[in-house]
Amino acid sequence: MKIAIGADHAGYRLKREIVPLLKELGHEVEDFGCDCDQSVDYPDYALPVCERVAKGEADRGILICGTGIGMSIAANKVPGIRCALVHDVFSAKATREHNDSNVLAMGERVIGPGLAQEIVRVWLETPFSQNERHLNRVNKVMAIERRQA
């Protein structure tokens, strides 16, 4: 898969742990920064990642900030994005199986690198269930998005 990844100043250290894992797992990585601890604005990093995913130029996206909250809010403003804020392995699996999430948000100040790596691994390896009830719900979410456009 091609994975677009971005972080702000509060998430760049965790991003540095995740990028090598993605490559080790055989994924192509497009890194949108940032790479420093000087204050930057998270929407500036969420937007290019999500645009790549929404246009089909990346298969999935990963966003990291201090809590993951700001990144997930910004991400879900982009049409076609279903971003899930995840800080545990169960939710990583569930959001892929049930919600067909295409962007993962995490918080560096909330979880450590070991757990983050396991979340990423599970999130990438878990397929959407295609179960009728889950498909119906995702379609309803996408219909809400189309009505708002």
PDB file of C-alpha atoms in Angstrom:
ATOM      1  CA  MET A   1       0.000   0.000   0.000  1.00  0.00           C
ATOM      2  CA  LYS A   2       0.959   3.611  -0.380  1.00  0.00           C
ATOM      3  CA  ILE A   3       0.667   5.377   2.972  1.00  0.00           C
ATOM      4  CA  ALA A   4       0.612   9.163   3.374  1.00  0.00           C
ATOM      5  CA  ILE A   5       1.762  10.295   6.817  1.00  0.00           C
ATOM      6  CA  GLY A   6       1.917  13.635   8.579  1.00  0.00           C
ATOM      7  CA  ALA A   7       2.500  15.021  12.039  1.00  0.00           C
ATOM      8  CA  ASP A   8       2.715  18.338  13.785  1.00  0.00           C
ATOM      9  CA  HIS A   9       5.380  19.388  16.294  1.00  0.00           C
ATOM     10  CA  ALA A  10       3.738  17.331  19.041  1.00  0.00           C
ATOM     11  CA  GLY A  11       3.671  14.156  16.947  1.00  0.00           C
ATOM     12  CA  TYR A  12       6.822  14.175  14.850  1.00  0.00           C
ATOM     13  CA  ARG A  13       8.795  11.935  17.227  1.00  0.00           C
ATOM     14  CA  LEU A  14       6.173   9.213  17.043  1.00  0.00           C
ATOM     15  CA  LYS A  15       6.061   9.623  13.268  1.00  0.00           C
ATOM     16  CA  ARG A  16       9.791   8.881  13.219  1.00  0.00           C
ATOM     17  CA  GLU A  17       8.989   5.541  14.904  1.00  0.00           C
ATOM     18  CA  ILE A  18       6.135   4.704  12.525  1.00  0.00           C
ATOM     19  CA  VAL A  19       7.774   5.463   9.152  1.00  0.00           C
ATOM     20  CA  PRO A  20      10.451   2.730   9.456  1.00  0.00           C
ATOM     21  CA  LEU A  21       7.770   0.235  10.509  1.00  0.00           C
ATOM     22  CA  LEU A  22       5.696   1.065   7.438  1.00  0.00           C
ATOM     23  CA  LYS A  23       8.698   0.520   5.192  1.00  0.00           C
ATOM     24  CA  GLU A  24       9.605  -2.711   7.012  1.00  0.00           C
ATOM     25  CA  LEU A  25       6.065  -3.940   6.342  1.00  0.00           C
ATOM     26  CA  GLY A  26       6.614  -3.283   2.646  1.00  0.00           C
ATOM     27  CA  HIS A  27       4.553  -0.122   2.246  1.00  0.00           C
ATOM     28  CA  GLU A  28       5.495   2.915   0.200  1.00  0.00           C
ATOM     29  CA  VAL A  29       5.543   6.019   2.418  1.00  0.00           C
ATOM     30  CA  GLU A  30       4.918   9.629   1.487  1.00  0.00           C
ATOM     31  CA  ASP A  31       5.932  11.827   4.437  1.00  0.00           C
ATOM     32  CA  PHE A  32       4.361  15.278   4.636  1.00  0.00           C
ATOM     33  CA  GLY A  33       6.293  16.386   7.747  1.00  0.00           C
ATOM     34  CA  CYS A  34       6.745  18.034  10.094  1.00  0.00           C
ATOM     35  CA  ASP A  35      10.164  17.095  11.400  1.00  0.00           C
ATOM     36  CA  CYS A  36      10.749  19.491  14.301  1.00  0.00           C
ATOM     37  CA  ASP A  37       9.413  20.496  17.692  1.00  0.00           C
ATOM     38  CA  GLN A  38       8.810  24.134  16.741  1.00  0.00           C
ATOM     39  CA  SER A  39       5.122  24.986  16.882  1.00  0.00           C
ATOM     40  CA  VAL A  40       3.218  24.403  13.634  1.00  0.00           C
ATOM     41  CA  ASP A  41      -0.479  24.146  12.795  1.00  0.00           C
ATOM     42  CA  TYR A  42      -1.843  20.589  12.528  1.00  0.00           C
ATOM     43  CA  PRO A  43      -4.359  21.360   9.733  1.00  0.00           C
ATOM     44  CA  ASP A  44      -1.415  22.196   7.456  1.00  0.00           C
ATOM     45  CA  TYR A  45      -0.254  18.572   7.777  1.00  0.00           C
ATOM     46  CA  ALA A  46      -3.651  16.866   7.907  1.00  0.00           C
ATOM     47  CA  LEU A  47      -4.859  18.417   4.664  1.00  0.00           C
ATOM     48  CA  PRO A  48      -2.215  17.135   2.214  1.00  0.00           C
ATOM     49  CA  VAL A  49      -2.360  13.637   3.708  1.00  0.00           C
ATOM     50  CA  CYS A  50      -6.138  13.532   3.437  1.00  0.00           C
ATOM     51  CA  GLU A  51      -6.204  15.028  -0.046  1.00  0.00           C
ATOM     52  CA  ARG A  52      -3.879  12.246  -1.227  1.00  0.00           C
ATOM     53  CA  VAL A  53      -6.153   9.590   0.268  1.00  0.00           C
ATOM     54  CA  ALA A  54      -9.368  11.212  -0.981  1.00  0.00           C
ATOM     55  CA  LYS A  55      -7.973  11.452  -4.535  1.00  0.00           C
ATOM     56  CA  GLY A  56      -6.827   7.827  -4.463  1.00  0.00           C
ATOM     57  CA  GLU A  57      -3.164   8.851  -4.682  1.00  0.00           C
ATOM     58  CA  ALA A  58      -2.547   7.084  -1.353  1.00  0.00           C
ATOM     59  CA  ASP A  59      -4.323   4.011  -0.061  1.00  0.00           C
ATOM     60  CA  ARG A  60      -4.390   5.148   3.562  1.00  0.00           C
ATOM     61  CA  GLY A  61      -3.235   8.019   5.740  1.00  0.00           C
ATOM     62  CA  ILE A  62      -1.765   8.307   9.218  1.00  0.00           C
ATOM     63  CA  LEU A  63      -1.830  11.535  11.244  1.00  0.00           C
ATOM     64  CA  ILE A  64      -0.132  12.219  14.563  1.00  0.00           C
ATOM     65  CA  CYS A  65      -0.345  15.198  16.894  1.00  0.00           C
ATOM     66  CA  GLY A  66      -0.229  15.540  20.665  1.00  0.00           C
ATOM     67  CA  THR A  67      -3.618  13.948  21.308  1.00  0.00           C
ATOM     68  CA  GLY A  68      -4.753  13.002  17.809  1.00  0.00           C
ATOM     69  CA  ILE A  69      -7.905  15.050  18.345  1.00  0.00           C
ATOM     70  CA  GLY A  70      -6.999  18.079  16.238  1.00  0.00           C
ATOM     71  CA  MET A  71      -5.728  15.935  13.397  1.00  0.00           C
ATOM     72  CA  SER A  72      -8.883  13.792  13.383  1.00  0.00           C
ATOM     73  CA  ILE A  73     -11.159  16.838  13.378  1.00  0.00           C
ATOM     74  CA  ALA A  74      -9.255  18.417  10.480  1.00  0.00           C
ATOM     75  CA  ALA A  75      -9.106  15.126   8.568  1.00  0.00           C
ATOM     76  CA  ASN A  76     -12.835  14.512   8.763  1.00  0.00           C
ATOM     77  CA  LYS A  77     -13.512  17.873   7.083  1.00  0.00           C
ATOM     78  CA  VAL A  78     -12.086  16.467   3.842  1.00  0.00           C
ATOM     79  CA  PRO A  79     -14.768  14.772   1.709  1.00  0.00           C
ATOM     80  CA  GLY A  80     -14.164  11.050   1.366  1.00  0.00           C
ATOM     81  CA  ILE A  81     -12.147  10.746   4.561  1.00  0.00           C
ATOM     82  CA  ARG A  82     -13.181   8.487   7.411  1.00  0.00           C
ATOM     83  CA  CYS A  83     -10.573   9.240  10.042  1.00  0.00           C
ATOM     84  CA  ALA A  84     -10.574   7.360  13.329  1.00  0.00           C
ATOM     85  CA  LEU A  85      -8.764   8.523  16.445  1.00  0.00           C
ATOM     86  CA  VAL A  86      -7.328   5.345  17.948  1.00  0.00           C
ATOM     87  CA  HIS A  87      -5.315   4.658  21.096  1.00  0.00           C
ATOM     88  CA  ASP A  88      -5.878   0.913  21.509  1.00  0.00           C
ATOM     89  CA  VAL A  89      -5.579  -2.203  19.358  1.00  0.00           C
ATOM     90  CA  PHE A  90      -9.251  -3.224  19.676  1.00  0.00           C
ATOM     91  CA  SER A  91     -10.412   0.106  18.228  1.00  0.00           C
ATOM     92  CA  ALA A  92      -7.832  -0.105  15.431  1.00  0.00           C
ATOM     93  CA  LYS A  93      -9.292  -3.426  14.344  1.00  0.00           C
ATOM     94  CA  ALA A  94     -12.905  -2.363  14.831  1.00  0.00           C
ATOM     95  CA  THR A  95     -12.603   0.865  12.877  1.00  0.00           C
ATOM     96  CA  ARG A  96     -11.300  -1.014   9.857  1.00  0.00           C
ATOM     97  CA  GLU A  97     -13.804  -3.896  10.098  1.00  0.00           C
ATOM     98  CA  HIS A  98     -16.865  -1.781  10.864  1.00  0.00           C
ATOM     99  CA  ASN A  99     -16.159   1.751   9.584  1.00  0.00           C
ATOM    100  CA  ASP A 100     -13.745   1.186   6.687  1.00  0.00           C
ATOM    101  CA  SER A 101     -11.587   4.015   8.059  1.00  0.00           C
ATOM    102  CA  ASN A 102      -9.018   5.267   5.592  1.00  0.00           C
ATOM    103  CA  VAL A 103      -7.082   7.584   7.896  1.00  0.00           C
ATOM    104  CA  LEU A 104      -5.721   6.784  11.348  1.00  0.00           C
ATOM    105  CA  ALA A 105      -5.078   9.514  13.938  1.00  0.00           C
ATOM    106  CA  MET A 106      -3.003   8.973  17.076  1.00  0.00           C
ATOM    107  CA  GLY A 107      -1.655  11.117  19.903  1.00  0.00           C
ATOM    108  CA  GLU A 108       2.030  11.018  20.804  1.00  0.00           C
ATOM    109  CA  ARG A 109       1.267  12.416  24.264  1.00  0.00           C
ATOM    110  CA  VAL A 110      -1.298   9.653  24.838  1.00  0.00           C
ATOM    111  CA  ILE A 111       0.461   6.456  23.731  1.00  0.00           C
ATOM    112  CA  GLY A 112       4.013   5.209  23.431  1.00  0.00           C
ATOM    113  CA  PRO A 113       5.805   3.981  20.325  1.00  0.00           C
ATOM    114  CA  GLY A 114       5.344   0.255  21.005  1.00  0.00           C
ATOM    115  CA  LEU A 115       1.578   0.498  21.259  1.00  0.00           C
ATOM    116  CA  ALA A 116       1.436   2.921  18.323  1.00  0.00           C
ATOM    117  CA  GLN A 117       3.333   0.450  16.143  1.00  0.00           C
ATOM    118  CA  GLU A 118       0.960  -2.377  17.079  1.00  0.00           C
ATOM    119  CA  ILE A 119      -2.056  -0.145  16.361  1.00  0.00           C
ATOM    120  CA  VAL A 120      -0.651   0.738  12.946  1.00  0.00           C
ATOM    121  CA  ARG A 121       0.108  -2.892  12.137  1.00  0.00           C
ATOM    122  CA  VAL A 122      -3.394  -4.072  13.090  1.00  0.00           C
ATOM    123  CA  TRP A 123      -5.078  -1.133  11.351  1.00  0.00           C
ATOM    124  CA  LEU A 124      -3.196  -1.798   8.108  1.00  0.00           C
ATOM    125  CA  GLU A 125      -3.749  -5.558   8.166  1.00  0.00           C
ATOM    126  CA  THR A 126      -7.457  -5.545   9.010  1.00  0.00           C
ATOM    127  CA  PRO A 127      -9.822  -5.513   6.029  1.00  0.00           C
ATOM    128  CA  PHE A 128     -13.272  -3.936   5.942  1.00  0.00           C
ATOM    129  CA  SER A 129     -15.741  -6.702   6.760  1.00  0.00           C
ATOM    130  CA  GLN A 130     -18.096  -5.974   3.841  1.00  0.00           C
ATOM    131  CA  ASN A 131     -20.842  -7.148   6.208  1.00  0.00           C
ATOM    132  CA  GLU A 132     -24.136  -5.749   4.950  1.00  0.00           C
ATOM    133  CA  ARG A 133     -24.941  -3.856   8.137  1.00  0.00           C
ATOM    134  CA  HIS A 134     -21.494  -2.212   8.224  1.00  0.00           C
ATOM    135  CA  LEU A 135     -21.585  -1.418   4.516  1.00  0.00           C
ATOM    136  CA  ASN A 136     -25.032   0.131   4.949  1.00  0.00           C
ATOM    137  CA  ARG A 137     -23.787   2.323   7.815  1.00  0.00           C
ATOM    138  CA  VAL A 138     -20.709   3.511   5.932  1.00  0.00           C
ATOM    139  CA  ASN A 139     -22.911   4.318   2.940  1.00  0.00           C
ATOM    140  CA  LYS A 140     -25.218   6.358   5.183  1.00  0.00           C
ATOM    141  CA  VAL A 141     -22.241   8.315   6.503  1.00  0.00           C
ATOM    142  CA  MET A 142     -21.079   9.002   2.956  1.00  0.00           C
ATOM    143  CA  ALA A 143     -24.635  10.102   2.017  1.00  0.00           C
ATOM    144  CA  ILE A 144     -24.546  12.662   4.844  1.00  0.00           C
ATOM    145  CA  GLU A 145     -21.294  13.960   3.422  1.00  0.00           C
ATOM    146  CA  ARG A 146     -22.772  14.282  -0.090  1.00  0.00           C
ATOM    147  CA  ARG A 147     -25.770  16.219   1.282  1.00  0.00           C
ATOM    148  CA  GLN A 148     -23.458  18.697   2.968  1.00  0.00           C
ATOM    149  CA  ALA A 149     -21.441  19.389  -0.197  1.00  0.00           C
TER     150      ALA A 149
END
